[in-house]
GROMACS .gro file of C-alpha atoms in nm:
model
  237
    1UNK     CA    1   1.704   1.879   0.478
    2UNK     CA    2   1.702   1.531   0.599
    3UNK     CA    3   1.498   1.299   0.360
    4UNK     CA    4   1.137   1.269   0.558
    5UNK     CA    5   1.008   0.963   0.333
    6UNK     CA    6   1.122   0.606   0.261
    7UNK     CA    7   0.826   0.491   0.075
    8UNK     CA    8   0.745   0.705  -0.321
    9UNK     CA    9   0.529   0.932  -0.153
   10UNK     CA   10   0.900   1.162  -0.126
   11UNK     CA   11   1.018   1.219  -0.511
   12UNK     CA   12   0.625   1.415  -0.490
   13UNK     CA   13   0.639   1.526  -0.121
   14UNK     CA   14   1.006   1.634  -0.074
   15UNK     CA   15   1.023   1.899  -0.352
   16UNK     CA   16   0.667   2.016  -0.183
   17UNK     CA   17   0.899   2.086   0.153
   18UNK     CA   18   1.175   2.256  -0.038
   19UNK     CA   19   0.926   2.516  -0.181
   20UNK     CA   20   0.926   2.900   0.024
   21UNK     CA   21   0.552   2.837   0.207
   22UNK     CA   22   0.697   2.528   0.304
   23UNK     CA   23   1.002   2.685   0.427
   24UNK     CA   24   0.753   2.919   0.626
   25UNK     CA   25   0.583   2.667   0.790
   26UNK     CA   26   0.859   2.481   0.878
   27UNK     CA   27   0.995   2.804   1.116
   28UNK     CA   28   0.659   2.851   1.207
   29UNK     CA   29   0.566   2.497   1.375
   30UNK     CA   30   0.993   2.541   1.513
   31UNK     CA   31   0.838   2.804   1.742
   32UNK     CA   32   0.540   2.622   1.798
   33UNK     CA   33   0.698   2.290   1.936
   34UNK     CA   34   0.911   2.510   2.086
   35UNK     CA   35   0.668   2.705   2.321
   36UNK     CA   36   0.315   2.584   2.316
   37UNK     CA   37   0.197   2.209   2.303
   38UNK     CA   38   0.117   2.066   1.996
   39UNK     CA   39  -0.038   1.710   1.855
   40UNK     CA   40   0.046   1.508   1.778
   41UNK     CA   41   0.439   1.450   1.835
   42UNK     CA   42   0.632   1.570   1.574
   43UNK     CA   43   0.795   1.270   1.444
   44UNK     CA   44   0.353   1.147   1.376
   45UNK     CA   45   0.310   1.418   1.145
   46UNK     CA   46   0.310   1.235   0.863
   47UNK     CA   47   0.173   0.940   0.976
   48UNK     CA   48  -0.033   0.909   0.678
   49UNK     CA   49   0.234   0.867   0.428
   50UNK     CA   50   0.503   0.685   0.596
   51UNK     CA   51   0.161   0.403   0.591
   52UNK     CA   52   0.009   0.385   0.277
   53UNK     CA   53   0.227   0.430   0.016
   54UNK     CA   54   0.158   0.613  -0.317
   55UNK     CA   55   0.135   0.403  -0.539
   56UNK     CA   56  -0.134   0.200  -0.297
   57UNK     CA   57  -0.392   0.452  -0.165
   58UNK     CA   58  -0.626   0.348  -0.288
   59UNK     CA   59  -0.896   0.549  -0.101
   60UNK     CA   60  -0.886   0.895   0.085
   61UNK     CA   61  -1.093   0.996   0.364
   62UNK     CA   62  -0.999   1.417   0.382
   63UNK     CA   63  -1.065   1.473   0.806
   64UNK     CA   64  -0.990   1.834   0.841
   65UNK     CA   65  -0.749   1.893   1.142
   66UNK     CA   66  -0.626   1.687   1.424
   67UNK     CA   67  -0.750   1.617   1.787
   68UNK     CA   68  -0.633   1.864   1.984
   69UNK     CA   69  -0.693   1.672   2.281
   70UNK     CA   70  -0.370   1.442   2.492
   71UNK     CA   71  -0.291   1.151   2.370
   72UNK     CA   72  -0.568   1.090   2.107
   73UNK     CA   73  -0.385   1.233   1.720
   74UNK     CA   74  -0.119   1.037   1.611
   75UNK     CA   75  -0.115   1.132   1.197
   76UNK     CA   76  -0.443   0.963   1.104
   77UNK     CA   77  -0.726   1.082   1.034
   78UNK     CA   78  -1.007   1.037   1.263
   79UNK     CA   79  -0.761   0.777   1.443
   80UNK     CA   80  -0.682   0.836   1.776
   81UNK     CA   81  -0.446   0.588   1.967
   82UNK     CA   82  -0.536   0.241   2.161
   83UNK     CA   83  -0.627   0.289   2.542
   84UNK     CA   84  -0.799   0.668   2.456
   85UNK     CA   85  -1.129   0.629   2.414
   86UNK     CA   86  -1.321   0.676   2.092
   87UNK     CA   87  -1.428   1.049   1.990
   88UNK     CA   88  -1.832   1.118   1.923
   89UNK     CA   89  -1.794   1.140   1.560
   90UNK     CA   90  -1.557   0.813   1.481
   91UNK     CA   91  -1.885   0.692   1.715
   92UNK     CA   92  -2.106   0.744   1.418
   93UNK     CA   93  -1.826   0.622   1.161
   94UNK     CA   94  -1.936   0.301   1.343
   95UNK     CA   95  -2.248   0.368   1.365
   96UNK     CA   96  -2.301   0.375   0.996
   97UNK     CA   97  -1.995   0.115   0.916
   98UNK     CA   98  -2.253  -0.131   1.055
   99UNK     CA   99  -2.534   0.038   0.911
  100UNK     CA  100  -2.406   0.002   0.563
  101UNK     CA  101  -2.151  -0.360   0.598
  102UNK     CA  102  -2.286  -0.485   0.932
  103UNK     CA  103  -1.956  -0.461   1.082
  104UNK     CA  104  -1.935  -0.488   1.429
  105UNK     CA  105  -1.899  -0.153   1.634
  106UNK     CA  106  -1.507  -0.159   1.832
  107UNK     CA  107  -1.440   0.020   2.174
  108UNK     CA  108  -1.091   0.136   2.034
  109UNK     CA  109  -1.032   0.413   1.709
  110UNK     CA  110  -0.689   0.311   1.598
  111UNK     CA  111  -0.743   0.301   1.193
  112UNK     CA  112  -0.456   0.166   1.066
  113UNK     CA  113  -0.618  -0.136   0.976
  114UNK     CA  114  -0.755   0.091   0.716
  115UNK     CA  115  -0.424   0.252   0.637
  116UNK     CA  116  -0.228  -0.054   0.602
  117UNK     CA  117  -0.507  -0.129   0.281
  118UNK     CA  118  -0.434   0.151   0.098
  119UNK     CA  119  -0.700   0.398   0.305
  120UNK     CA  120  -0.561   0.769   0.307
  121UNK     CA  121  -0.636   0.871   0.648
  122UNK     CA  122  -0.518   1.235   0.530
  123UNK     CA  123  -0.608   1.608   0.742
  124UNK     CA  124  -0.629   1.923   0.585
  125UNK     CA  125  -0.455   2.050   0.842
  126UNK     CA  126  -0.182   1.836   0.942
  127UNK     CA  127  -0.116   1.946   1.289
  128UNK     CA  128  -0.271   2.133   1.598
  129UNK     CA  129  -0.236   2.340   1.907
  130UNK     CA  130  -0.349   2.121   2.219
  131UNK     CA  131  -0.760   2.265   2.258
  132UNK     CA  132  -0.759   2.475   1.970
  133UNK     CA  133  -0.965   2.336   1.702
  134UNK     CA  134  -0.861   2.464   1.331
  135UNK     CA  135  -0.495   2.638   1.578
  136UNK     CA  136  -0.269   2.559   1.201
  137UNK     CA  137  -0.575   2.637   0.937
  138UNK     CA  138  -0.343   2.867   0.732
  139UNK     CA  139  -0.002   2.878   0.807
  140UNK     CA  140   0.094   2.659   0.536
  141UNK     CA  141  -0.084   2.305   0.517
  142UNK     CA  142  -0.310   2.295   0.264
  143UNK     CA  143  -0.115   2.364  -0.001
  144UNK     CA  144   0.111   2.056   0.101
  145UNK     CA  145  -0.186   1.890   0.070
  146UNK     CA  146  -0.355   1.982  -0.195
  147UNK     CA  147  -0.037   1.937  -0.332
  148UNK     CA  148  -0.150   1.500  -0.245
  149UNK     CA  149  -0.428   1.527  -0.333
  150UNK     CA  150  -0.329   1.639  -0.650
  151UNK     CA  151  -0.084   1.402  -0.723
  152UNK     CA  152  -0.337   1.097  -0.674
  153UNK     CA  153  -0.577   1.295  -0.909
  154UNK     CA  154  -0.356   1.291  -1.166
  155UNK     CA  155  -0.258   0.888  -1.167
  156UNK     CA  156  -0.373   0.640  -1.363
  157UNK     CA  157  -0.502   0.408  -1.120
  158UNK     CA  158  -0.830   0.546  -1.042
  159UNK     CA  159  -0.937   0.637  -0.677
  160UNK     CA  160  -1.229   0.670  -0.382
  161UNK     CA  161  -1.165   1.043  -0.200
  162UNK     CA  162  -1.419   1.068   0.114
  163UNK     CA  163  -1.520   1.422   0.176
  164UNK     CA  164  -1.700   1.481   0.535
  165UNK     CA  165  -1.827   1.782   0.567
  166UNK     CA  166  -1.723   2.096   0.444
  167UNK     CA  167  -1.414   2.205   0.448
  168UNK     CA  168  -1.319   1.878   0.293
  169UNK     CA  169  -1.580   1.881  -0.042
  170UNK     CA  170  -1.326   2.222  -0.077
  171UNK     CA  171  -1.073   1.992  -0.226
  172UNK     CA  172  -1.351   1.811  -0.450
  173UNK     CA  173  -1.298   2.124  -0.746
  174UNK     CA  174  -0.944   1.967  -0.775
  175UNK     CA  175  -1.086   1.624  -0.809
  176UNK     CA  176  -1.117   1.455  -1.133
  177UNK     CA  177  -1.476   1.274  -1.118
  178UNK     CA  178  -1.501   1.155  -1.446
  179UNK     CA  179  -1.212   0.911  -1.352
  180UNK     CA  180  -1.263   0.954  -0.968
  181UNK     CA  181  -1.528   0.861  -0.748
  182UNK     CA  182  -1.637   1.144  -0.500
  183UNK     CA  183  -1.876   1.060  -0.245
  184UNK     CA  184  -1.987   1.409  -0.041
  185UNK     CA  185  -2.181   1.419   0.275
  186UNK     CA  186  -2.238   1.626   0.629
  187UNK     CA  187  -1.938   1.570   0.864
  188UNK     CA  188  -1.968   1.267   1.109
  189UNK     CA  189  -1.991   1.547   1.361
  190UNK     CA  190  -2.244   1.478   1.552
  191UNK     CA  191  -2.384   1.845   1.484
  192UNK     CA  192  -2.385   1.709   1.146
  193UNK     CA  193  -2.440   1.335   1.094
  194UNK     CA  194  -2.852   1.391   1.121
  195UNK     CA  195  -2.754   1.620   0.733
  196UNK     CA  196  -2.681   1.317   0.572
  197UNK     CA  197  -2.391   1.123   0.753
  198UNK     CA  198  -2.592   0.822   0.815
  199UNK     CA  199  -2.738   0.649   0.542
  200UNK     CA  200  -2.498   0.785   0.268
  201UNK     CA  201  -2.337   0.440   0.286
  202UNK     CA  202  -1.933   0.578   0.190
  203UNK     CA  203  -1.827   0.182   0.274
  204UNK     CA  204  -1.970  -0.005  -0.013
  205UNK     CA  205  -1.997   0.254  -0.199
  206UNK     CA  206  -1.643   0.221  -0.190
  207UNK     CA  207  -1.591  -0.108  -0.280
  208UNK     CA  208  -1.843  -0.196  -0.542
  209UNK     CA  209  -1.618   0.125  -0.719
  210UNK     CA  210  -1.285  -0.026  -0.649
  211UNK     CA  211  -1.461  -0.385  -0.776
  212UNK     CA  212  -1.576  -0.252  -1.040
  213UNK     CA  213  -1.242  -0.145  -1.118
  214UNK     CA  214  -1.058  -0.450  -1.065
  215UNK     CA  215  -0.896  -0.324  -0.760
  216UNK     CA  216  -0.906  -0.520  -0.409
  217UNK     CA  217  -1.125  -0.406  -0.183
  218UNK     CA  218  -1.160  -0.248   0.159
  219UNK     CA  219  -1.165  -0.497   0.426
  220UNK     CA  220  -1.369  -0.199   0.664
  221UNK     CA  221  -1.489  -0.438   0.988
  222UNK     CA  222  -1.187  -0.378   1.245
  223UNK     CA  223  -1.047  -0.657   1.424
  224UNK     CA  224  -1.155  -0.598   1.827
  225UNK     CA  225  -0.862  -0.589   1.924
  226UNK     CA  226  -0.604  -0.301   1.780
  227UNK     CA  227  -0.332  -0.414   1.559
  228UNK     CA  228   0.007  -0.500   1.700
  229UNK     CA  229  -0.116  -0.505   2.053
  230UNK     CA  230  -0.305  -0.893   2.011
  231UNK     CA  231   0.070  -1.047   2.150
  232UNK     CA  232   0.073  -0.813   2.430
  233UNK     CA  233  -0.213  -0.947   2.562
  234UNK     CA  234  -0.350  -0.575   2.644
  235UNK     CA  235  -0.767  -0.456   2.615
  236UNK     CA  236  -0.943  -0.140   2.473
  237UNK     CA  237  -1.049   0.100   2.678
   0.00000   0.00000   0.00000
């Protein structure tokens, strides 16, 4: 198999890709991409790991599975590609971000600014069929992402795990809460925000923890124009 990871995730994740469960997952994905419309594009499945190295990971925001609409998913949880309307869950994240830190909401949903600072925007399941949420649950991704989370958990350097919703919180059982900060709340979906998401202050609490451990804080305020598009003079939708 051609190496996929060129950063320090290679030592952790390439061995996972040799295990029977992953070889079975790979065969299933090959058939899915051949016969169905699957998101994200196969070359963006592992964007979270490419943008945020293992050593640089200070925060993990765990989602469920990718957005299942056209042109949305690009391998980062909760993030959408430039030019795509901001999904409702992300609108609610922006509202909480404003209430927590005063960051002005932006008109795009492109979160690479976070990923490049050490925020691993990871979904529990990394692929999905078009229009069919949770359609790739049970294929094997859960074991793969669990291996990544376990590796971060075992590091000496502490990290913050932001777990929104029941699916993400199930991963909390594998995290050492004595060494790492685990922030749990309701999912930012409009169906559940009033059950404890709003007012949970995950962004300031994360920075408080990082600062207290001598680690750089995250600049959570997003640029008004997605990074990489400023020089092209493009606008957001």
